[in-house]
Amino acid sequence: MLNETHDPGLRSWVLSAQQPGTDFPLQNLPYCVFRRSGSQEAWRGGVAIGDTILDMAAAYALGVFSSLAAEAAQTACASTLNGLMALGPSAWSALRLALSRLLRDGAPEAAQLQACLVAQVDAEYAVSAGIGDYTDFFTSQHHALNAGRIFQPQNALLPNFKWLPIGYHGRASTVAISGTAVARPHGQTRAPEAAAPRFGPTQGLDYEVELGIFVGPGNPQGTSIALDDAEDHAFGLCLLNDWSARDVQAWESMPLGPFMAKNFLTSVSPWIVTLEALAPFRVPLPREATDPPALPYLQSQQVQAFDIQLEAWLTPQGEVHATRLSHTSYRHAYWSVAHMLAQHTSNGCALLPGDLLGTGTQSGPQPGEEGCLLELTRGGQNLLTLPSGVQRGYLQDGDSVLLRGVCERAGFARIGFGECHGQIVPARPAIYL
Ligand code: CA
């Protein structure tokens, strides 16, 4: 799985790629869709290197790619990356190797490619794919337990959890790029003692620390993706914030699960980190002797987890300093990327290139690893006190939430996911009131 592109000694002629702490060294090479801020330029694919973006349309026009890498690079010139996602791992790998060599110190093409760099601070981003369908899973047992203790304390971890990765079909139309304002949604809620529900702005606005998975080649309707082949159908991972209205969720969710509490907005980071870039950060799946044996279609000796550190930061309204609310790792998730793809297609359900899967809120076993305010405040009951003295149960108007993801391992280059952020703005006037 490891190859020359993972060599920690590689250096780029883009000097900022060597800056300590950069998310985007030469060993990462994540994709985005971008254009210069405020311009009417066409959206096109880009690749992060240091604090710049390699403009794939400009680089392709130079003719610096050949054979399979050229075919892949051509698809990355488009306004969405669906075409690149559809090509599959051989083409992705060929393009990654070509990019690694072109951006390496001493590459003869460096002088030409210098003109294809756009500073990240001068860019704006779009969601990288036309997303046909979005499915959000529930793969963290620690989130399931913490949330279960609030919603159904008598049976915190539901009996199906360790038998299958469960999920629900979300709303692709409201997946938005990081930075999109989060308008406090209206919804129907019922206080425990109230005789009737009410309709109005949610008082339980929360975030969820998740990763998103962009589907690569899909599967025809009526076919399934085998667990051991499933990663070939995963293009890459991004940060994902599944904004949630807890009071709406508590009232509406039984018996069918999330609906209006989740579909008002889902934020994704601009950068998609490929599975190949994540190869050095594979770790064994968390399993205990007491866990039930997986059914054969969910059983594999090969499938692994990824150690991706995930952080959530809050900047309260009126303040400038962010406070870190949680720090965990995706390594704690019970079900992997491959399990989600295998489960989703196990009944013959077709996936398409550019479909988005969410991992569900990622929490770890220790205090400080809770991936949402629902867990951190026990359903809004135990207020968090921030260093400034400000308290929070759920999010207030003006609050900003920022997610980060980073992979670190001794002997390898540190790579990151950039940021996924959003600021809460007051509820829009409700036309139905
Ligand atoms: Ca979620």
PDB file of N, CA and C and ligand atoms in Angstrom, residues 134 136-138 143 168 208-210 240-244 246 258 262 358-361, ligand 1:
ATOM      1  N   TYR A 134     -26.936  11.323  -0.317  1.00  0.00           N
ATOM      2  CA  TYR A 134     -26.150  11.466   0.910  1.00  0.00           C
ATOM      3  C   TYR A 134     -26.757  10.545   1.970  1.00  0.00           C
ATOM      4  N   ASP A 136     -26.116   9.165   5.961  1.00  0.00           N
ATOM      5  CA  ASP A 136     -25.334   9.363   7.185  1.00  0.00           C
ATOM      6  C   ASP A 136     -25.431   8.119   8.053  1.00  0.00           C
ATOM      7  N   PHE A 137     -24.272   7.623   8.467  1.00  0.00           N
ATOM      8  CA  PHE A 137     -24.196   6.411   9.277  1.00  0.00           C
ATOM      9  C   PHE A 137     -24.075   6.762  10.768  1.00  0.00           C
ATOM     10  N   PHE A 138     -23.822   5.746  11.556  1.00  0.00           N
ATOM     11  CA  PHE A 138     -23.827   5.827  13.023  1.00  0.00           C
ATOM     12  C   PHE A 138     -22.811   4.788  13.479  1.00  0.00           C
ATOM     13  N   HIS A 143     -20.098   7.287  20.641  1.00  0.00           N
ATOM     14  CA  HIS A 143     -21.201   8.228  20.430  1.00  0.00           C
ATOM     15  C   HIS A 143     -22.534   7.523  20.660  1.00  0.00           C
ATOM     16  N   TYR A 168     -29.116   6.425   7.845  1.00  0.00           N
ATOM     17  CA  TYR A 168     -30.391   6.921   7.298  1.00  0.00           C
ATOM     18  C   TYR A 168     -30.067   7.727   6.053  1.00  0.00           C
ATOM     19  N   GLU A 208     -21.993  18.104  14.797  1.00  0.00           N
ATOM     20  CA  GLU A 208     -21.530  16.723  14.923  1.00  0.00           C
ATOM     21  C   GLU A 208     -20.213  16.589  14.165  1.00  0.00           C
ATOM     22  N   VAL A 209     -19.180  16.119  14.848  1.00  0.00           N
ATOM     23  CA  VAL A 209     -17.861  15.898  14.241  1.00  0.00           C
ATOM     24  C   VAL A 209     -17.918  14.588  13.453  1.00  0.00           C
ATOM     25  N   GLU A 210     -17.826  14.707  12.138  1.00  0.00           N
ATOM     26  CA  GLU A 210     -17.888  13.508  11.296  1.00  0.00           C
ATOM     27  C   GLU A 210     -16.838  13.610  10.196  1.00  0.00           C
ATOM     28  N   LEU A 240     -16.779  16.669   7.894  1.00  0.00           N
ATOM     29  CA  LEU A 240     -18.218  16.873   7.696  1.00  0.00           C
ATOM     30  C   LEU A 240     -18.841  17.259   9.027  1.00  0.00           C
ATOM     31  N   ASN A 241     -19.631  18.307   9.027  1.00  0.00           N
ATOM     32  CA  ASN A 241     -20.379  18.721  10.222  1.00  0.00           C
ATOM     33  C   ASN A 241     -21.866  18.549   9.943  1.00  0.00           C
ATOM     34  N   ASP A 242     -22.449  17.598  10.626  1.00  0.00           N
ATOM     35  CA  ASP A 242     -23.890  17.304  10.471  1.00  0.00           C
ATOM     36  C   ASP A 242     -24.659  18.110  11.521  1.00  0.00           C
ATOM     37  N   TRP A 243     -24.884  19.386  11.202  1.00  0.00           N
ATOM     38  CA  TRP A 243     -25.615  20.268  12.122  1.00  0.00           C
ATOM     39  C   TRP A 243     -26.950  19.612  12.504  1.00  0.00           C
ATOM     40  N   SER A 244     -27.308  19.722  13.776  1.00  0.00           N
ATOM     41  CA  SER A 244     -28.472  18.986  14.272  1.00  0.00           C
ATOM     42  C   SER A 244     -29.282  19.847  15.231  1.00  0.00           C
ATOM     43  N   ARG A 246     -31.477  19.305  18.290  1.00  0.00           N
ATOM     44  CA  ARG A 246     -31.741  18.188  19.212  1.00  0.00           C
ATOM     45  C   ARG A 246     -33.176  18.154  19.710  1.00  0.00           C
ATOM     46  N   PRO A 258     -33.995  10.328  12.021  1.00  0.00           N
ATOM     47  CA  PRO A 258     -33.797  11.747  11.732  1.00  0.00           C
ATOM     48  C   PRO A 258     -34.525  12.213  10.470  1.00  0.00           C
ATOM     49  N   LYS A 262     -32.069  17.306  10.889  1.00  0.00           N
ATOM     50  CA  LYS A 262     -30.756  17.121  10.281  1.00  0.00           C
ATOM     51  C   LYS A 262     -30.649  17.693   8.869  1.00  0.00           C
ATOM     52  N   GLY A 358     -21.691   9.802   5.336  1.00  0.00           N
ATOM     53  CA  GLY A 358     -21.181  10.375   6.584  1.00  0.00           C
ATOM     54  C   GLY A 358     -20.904   9.242   7.561  1.00  0.00           C
ATOM     55  N   THR A 359     -19.856   9.404   8.363  1.00  0.00           N
ATOM     56  CA  THR A 359     -19.489   8.345   9.320  1.00  0.00           C
ATOM     57  C   THR A 359     -20.367   8.344  10.555  1.00  0.00           C
ATOM     58  N   GLY A 360     -21.191   9.401  10.732  1.00  0.00           N
ATOM     59  CA  GLY A 360     -21.839   9.613  12.018  1.00  0.00           C
ATOM     60  C   GLY A 360     -20.859  10.283  12.969  1.00  0.00           C
ATOM     61  N   THR A 361     -21.400  10.861  14.028  1.00  0.00           N
ATOM     62  CA  THR A 361     -20.579  11.576  15.017  1.00  0.00           C
ATOM     63  C   THR A 361     -19.480  10.674  15.543  1.00  0.00           C
TER      64      THR A 361
HETATM   65 CA    CA B   1     -24.907  12.583  12.069  1.00  0.00          CA
END
